[in-house]
Amino acid sequence: MSDETFRLLVNGAEVTVEADRDTPLLYALRNQLGLKGTRFGCGLGLCGSCNVLVDGRVVHSCDTPLWSVDGKEVRTVEGLGDSPLQRAMIDEQAAQCGYCVSGVVMTATALLARNSCPSECEVREALDGNLCRCGAHNRMVRAVLKASQIEAAQ
């Protein structure tokens, strides 16, 4: 297998990645681009720890091959900057071990982009694919709801 060149827009910057076409996006982000905020969890797209946004949609970067994101916009937790969601996560002490948090934040960011005032049920439904083994899930839900209120007040 030979390496190919892929061009992506990652967190607003144009980047070039040289890798096998089936290399998971997660590996390119972490190992080639040094973006360590995106975590490897299960490797099967089941836990949500590796979630990033591709053209505004949540994807599991662990099972998303590079060929499928060539020419697309990728946003990771490092690309969010300071946001009401991140402040609310801190205020609500929504991270215990922190392993799943970047995936949760990316999933919640996508939710808030399409629904600026979600109900608790809608937040829980959106975060259903993000596994938290520490038991901080309820605090995460509260943080997303708080962030939506902060954004509505601005």
PDB file of C-alpha atoms in Angstrom:
ATOM      1  CA  MET A   1       0.000   0.000   0.000  1.00  0.00           C
ATOM      2  CA  SER A   2       1.357   3.380  -0.912  1.00  0.00           C
ATOM      3  CA  ASP A   3       0.724   6.701   0.736  1.00  0.00           C
ATOM      4  CA  GLU A   4      -1.501   9.296  -0.873  1.00  0.00           C
ATOM      5  CA  THR A   5      -1.809  13.016  -0.242  1.00  0.00           C
ATOM      6  CA  PHE A   6      -4.970  14.370   1.357  1.00  0.00           C
ATOM      7  CA  ARG A   7      -5.864  18.027   1.734  1.00  0.00           C
ATOM      8  CA  LEU A   8      -8.079  19.029   4.625  1.00  0.00           C
ATOM      9  CA  LEU A   9      -9.183  22.221   6.306  1.00  0.00           C
ATOM     10  CA  VAL A  10      -8.539  21.430   9.978  1.00  0.00           C
ATOM     11  CA  ASN A  11      -9.695  24.020  12.524  1.00  0.00           C
ATOM     12  CA  GLY A  12      -9.549  26.687   9.815  1.00  0.00           C
ATOM     13  CA  ALA A  13      -6.065  25.846   8.542  1.00  0.00           C
ATOM     14  CA  GLU A  14      -5.306  24.080   5.283  1.00  0.00           C
ATOM     15  CA  VAL A  15      -3.214  20.978   5.944  1.00  0.00           C
ATOM     16  CA  THR A  16      -1.764  18.179   3.865  1.00  0.00           C
ATOM     17  CA  VAL A  17      -1.584  14.640   5.197  1.00  0.00           C
ATOM     18  CA  GLU A  18       0.418  11.831   3.603  1.00  0.00           C
ATOM     19  CA  ALA A  19      -0.975   8.414   4.515  1.00  0.00           C
ATOM     20  CA  ASP A  20      -2.629   5.277   3.261  1.00  0.00           C
ATOM     21  CA  ARG A  21      -6.131   6.107   2.061  1.00  0.00           C
ATOM     22  CA  ASP A  22      -7.742   3.864   4.695  1.00  0.00           C
ATOM     23  CA  THR A  23      -5.864   5.439   7.616  1.00  0.00           C
ATOM     24  CA  PRO A  24      -8.415   6.536  10.222  1.00  0.00           C
ATOM     25  CA  LEU A  25      -8.850  10.291  10.490  1.00  0.00           C
ATOM     26  CA  LEU A  26      -8.129   9.945  14.226  1.00  0.00           C
ATOM     27  CA  TYR A  27      -4.585   8.726  13.547  1.00  0.00           C
ATOM     28  CA  ALA A  28      -3.865  11.612  11.179  1.00  0.00           C
ATOM     29  CA  LEU A  29      -5.209  14.147  13.680  1.00  0.00           C
ATOM     30  CA  ARG A  30      -3.269  12.786  16.650  1.00  0.00           C
ATOM     31  CA  ASN A  31      -0.087  11.382  15.127  1.00  0.00           C
ATOM     32  CA  GLN A  32       0.569  13.638  12.147  1.00  0.00           C
ATOM     33  CA  LEU A  33      -1.091  16.911  13.131  1.00  0.00           C
ATOM     34  CA  GLY A  34      -0.461  16.734  16.897  1.00  0.00           C
ATOM     35  CA  LEU A  35      -4.100  17.336  17.844  1.00  0.00           C
ATOM     36  CA  LYS A  36      -4.281  15.185  20.957  1.00  0.00           C
ATOM     37  CA  GLY A  37      -7.690  16.385  22.199  1.00  0.00           C
ATOM     38  CA  THR A  38      -9.473  13.782  20.110  1.00  0.00           C
ATOM     39  CA  ARG A  39      -9.261  10.481  21.969  1.00  0.00           C
ATOM     40  CA  PHE A  40      -9.063   6.852  20.917  1.00  0.00           C
ATOM     41  CA  GLY A  41     -11.739   4.956  22.823  1.00  0.00           C
ATOM     42  CA  CYS A  42     -13.115   1.772  21.353  1.00  0.00           C
ATOM     43  CA  GLY A  43     -11.854   1.968  17.776  1.00  0.00           C
ATOM     44  CA  LEU A  44     -15.241   0.803  16.519  1.00  0.00           C
ATOM     45  CA  GLY A  45     -17.242   4.041  16.419  1.00  0.00           C
ATOM     46  CA  LEU A  46     -19.311   3.031  19.420  1.00  0.00           C
ATOM     47  CA  CYS A  47     -18.158   5.205  22.332  1.00  0.00           C
ATOM     48  CA  GLY A  48     -17.941   8.748  20.919  1.00  0.00           C
ATOM     49  CA  SER A  49     -14.565   9.631  22.469  1.00  0.00           C
ATOM     50  CA  CYS A  50     -13.146  10.308  19.017  1.00  0.00           C
ATOM     51  CA  ASN A  51     -15.990  12.476  17.726  1.00  0.00           C
ATOM     52  CA  VAL A  52     -15.083  15.424  15.525  1.00  0.00           C
ATOM     53  CA  LEU A  53     -17.077  17.541  13.088  1.00  0.00           C
ATOM     54  CA  VAL A  54     -16.673  17.026   9.355  1.00  0.00           C
ATOM     55  CA  ASP A  55     -18.452  19.715   7.371  1.00  0.00           C
ATOM     56  CA  GLY A  56     -20.504  20.363  10.511  1.00  0.00           C
ATOM     57  CA  ARG A  57     -21.591  16.758  11.054  1.00  0.00           C
ATOM     58  CA  VAL A  58     -20.470  14.588  13.953  1.00  0.00           C
ATOM     59  CA  VAL A  59     -18.338  11.648  12.846  1.00  0.00           C
ATOM     60  CA  HIS A  60     -16.375   8.973  14.666  1.00  0.00           C
ATOM     61  CA  SER A  61     -12.824   9.747  13.586  1.00  0.00           C
ATOM     62  CA  CYS A  62     -11.627   6.267  14.601  1.00  0.00           C
ATOM     63  CA  ASP A  63     -13.479   4.618  11.740  1.00  0.00           C
ATOM     64  CA  THR A  64     -13.556   7.458   9.219  1.00  0.00           C
ATOM     65  CA  PRO A  65     -10.946   6.794   6.494  1.00  0.00           C
ATOM     66  CA  LEU A  66      -8.893   9.703   5.209  1.00  0.00           C
ATOM     67  CA  TRP A  67     -10.152   9.255   1.657  1.00  0.00           C
ATOM     68  CA  SER A  68     -13.665  10.153   2.831  1.00  0.00           C
ATOM     69  CA  VAL A  69     -12.636  13.528   4.266  1.00  0.00           C
ATOM     70  CA  ASP A  70     -10.309  14.691   1.507  1.00  0.00           C
ATOM     71  CA  GLY A  71     -11.126  18.333   0.731  1.00  0.00           C
ATOM     72  CA  LYS A  72     -13.490  18.667   3.682  1.00  0.00           C
ATOM     73  CA  GLU A  73     -13.556  20.840   6.780  1.00  0.00           C
ATOM     74  CA  VAL A  74     -12.615  19.045   9.997  1.00  0.00           C
ATOM     75  CA  ARG A  75     -13.133  20.647  13.378  1.00  0.00           C
ATOM     76  CA  THR A  76     -11.676  19.238  16.562  1.00  0.00           C
ATOM     77  CA  VAL A  77     -12.027  20.320  20.165  1.00  0.00           C
ATOM     78  CA  GLU A  78      -8.855  22.404  19.748  1.00  0.00           C
ATOM     79  CA  GLY A  79     -10.656  24.422  17.064  1.00  0.00           C
ATOM     80  CA  LEU A  80     -13.526  25.538  19.276  1.00  0.00           C
ATOM     81  CA  GLY A  81     -11.736  28.267  21.182  1.00  0.00           C
ATOM     82  CA  ASP A  82     -13.503  29.693  24.189  1.00  0.00           C
ATOM     83  CA  SER A  83     -17.210  28.908  23.970  1.00  0.00           C
ATOM     84  CA  PRO A  84     -20.249  29.043  26.235  1.00  0.00           C
ATOM     85  CA  LEU A  85     -20.354  25.240  26.065  1.00  0.00           C
ATOM     86  CA  GLN A  86     -16.807  24.843  27.332  1.00  0.00           C
ATOM     87  CA  ARG A  87     -17.410  27.388  30.109  1.00  0.00           C
ATOM     88  CA  ALA A  88     -20.625  25.588  31.101  1.00  0.00           C
ATOM     89  CA  MET A  89     -18.794  22.241  31.164  1.00  0.00           C
ATOM     90  CA  ILE A  90     -16.332  23.768  33.637  1.00  0.00           C
ATOM     91  CA  ASP A  91     -19.034  25.499  35.688  1.00  0.00           C
ATOM     92  CA  GLU A  92     -21.024  22.278  35.991  1.00  0.00           C
ATOM     93  CA  GLN A  93     -17.891  20.230  36.750  1.00  0.00           C
ATOM     94  CA  ALA A  94     -18.985  18.015  33.887  1.00  0.00           C
ATOM     95  CA  ALA A  95     -15.650  16.267  33.457  1.00  0.00           C
ATOM     96  CA  GLN A  96     -14.534  13.669  35.917  1.00  0.00           C
ATOM     97  CA  CYS A  97     -11.772  11.625  34.286  1.00  0.00           C
ATOM     98  CA  GLY A  98     -12.134  13.737  31.139  1.00  0.00           C
ATOM     99  CA  TYR A  99     -11.535  10.959  28.648  1.00  0.00           C
ATOM    100  CA  CYS A 100     -14.878  11.257  26.864  1.00  0.00           C
ATOM    101  CA  VAL A 101     -15.245  15.010  27.212  1.00  0.00           C
ATOM    102  CA  SER A 102     -13.810  16.145  23.879  1.00  0.00           C
ATOM    103  CA  GLY A 103     -16.198  13.810  22.042  1.00  0.00           C
ATOM    104  CA  VAL A 104     -19.106  15.009  24.160  1.00  0.00           C
ATOM    105  CA  VAL A 105     -18.200  18.637  23.510  1.00  0.00           C
ATOM    106  CA  MET A 106     -18.044  18.044  19.751  1.00  0.00           C
ATOM    107  CA  THR A 107     -21.372  16.207  19.744  1.00  0.00           C
ATOM    108  CA  ALA A 108     -22.984  18.963  21.820  1.00  0.00           C
ATOM    109  CA  THR A 109     -21.474  21.639  19.572  1.00  0.00           C
ATOM    110  CA  ALA A 110     -23.176  20.046  16.568  1.00  0.00           C
ATOM    111  CA  LEU A 111     -26.448  19.786  18.488  1.00  0.00           C
ATOM    112  CA  LEU A 112     -26.371  23.454  19.509  1.00  0.00           C
ATOM    113  CA  ALA A 113     -25.529  24.498  15.940  1.00  0.00           C
ATOM    114  CA  ARG A 114     -28.690  22.860  14.628  1.00  0.00           C
ATOM    115  CA  ASN A 115     -30.898  23.444  17.695  1.00  0.00           C
ATOM    116  CA  SER A 116     -29.939  26.439  19.805  1.00  0.00           C
ATOM    117  CA  CYS A 117     -32.488  25.680  22.513  1.00  0.00           C
ATOM    118  CA  PRO A 118     -32.743  21.900  22.935  1.00  0.00           C
ATOM    119  CA  SER A 119     -34.859  20.234  25.576  1.00  0.00           C
ATOM    120  CA  GLU A 120     -33.287  17.939  28.139  1.00  0.00           C
ATOM    121  CA  CYS A 121     -34.661  14.982  26.198  1.00  0.00           C
ATOM    122  CA  GLU A 122     -33.071  16.238  22.966  1.00  0.00           C
ATOM    123  CA  VAL A 123     -29.701  16.702  24.705  1.00  0.00           C
ATOM    124  CA  ARG A 124     -29.852  13.199  26.167  1.00  0.00           C
ATOM    125  CA  GLU A 125     -30.791  11.782  22.779  1.00  0.00           C
ATOM    126  CA  ALA A 126     -27.906  13.619  21.063  1.00  0.00           C
ATOM    127  CA  LEU A 127     -25.401  12.431  23.675  1.00  0.00           C
ATOM    128  CA  ASP A 128     -26.682   8.853  23.696  1.00  0.00           C
ATOM    129  CA  GLY A 129     -23.740   7.687  21.580  1.00  0.00           C
ATOM    130  CA  ASN A 130     -21.170   9.211  23.932  1.00  0.00           C
ATOM    131  CA  LEU A 131     -20.245   6.758  26.655  1.00  0.00           C
ATOM    132  CA  CYS A 132     -19.140   8.136  30.026  1.00  0.00           C
ATOM    133  CA  ARG A 133     -17.901   5.529  32.440  1.00  0.00           C
ATOM    134  CA  CYS A 134     -17.343   7.990  35.302  1.00  0.00           C
ATOM    135  CA  GLY A 135     -20.974   8.863  35.855  1.00  0.00           C
ATOM    136  CA  ALA A 136     -20.654  12.535  34.846  1.00  0.00           C
ATOM    137  CA  HIS A 137     -23.280  12.228  32.106  1.00  0.00           C
ATOM    138  CA  ASN A 138     -25.995  14.106  34.029  1.00  0.00           C
ATOM    139  CA  ARG A 139     -23.604  16.998  34.664  1.00  0.00           C
ATOM    140  CA  MET A 140     -22.769  17.040  30.958  1.00  0.00           C
ATOM    141  CA  VAL A 141     -26.455  17.277  30.075  1.00  0.00           C
ATOM    142  CA  ARG A 142     -26.849  20.179  32.531  1.00  0.00           C
ATOM    143  CA  ALA A 143     -23.833  21.889  30.970  1.00  0.00           C
ATOM    144  CA  VAL A 144     -25.279  21.654  27.451  1.00  0.00           C
ATOM    145  CA  LEU A 145     -28.586  23.070  28.666  1.00  0.00           C
ATOM    146  CA  LYS A 146     -26.749  25.865  30.485  1.00  0.00           C
ATOM    147  CA  ALA A 147     -24.720  26.669  27.368  1.00  0.00           C
ATOM    148  CA  SER A 148     -27.888  26.980  25.315  1.00  0.00           C
ATOM    149  CA  GLN A 149     -29.255  29.462  27.865  1.00  0.00           C
ATOM    150  CA  ILE A 150     -25.999  31.458  27.830  1.00  0.00           C
ATOM    151  CA  GLU A 151     -26.018  31.602  24.038  1.00  0.00           C
ATOM    152  CA  ALA A 152     -29.691  32.635  24.005  1.00  0.00           C
ATOM    153  CA  ALA A 153     -28.938  35.494  26.421  1.00  0.00           C
ATOM    154  CA  GLN A 154     -26.092  36.852  24.265  1.00  0.00           C
TER     155      GLN A 154
END
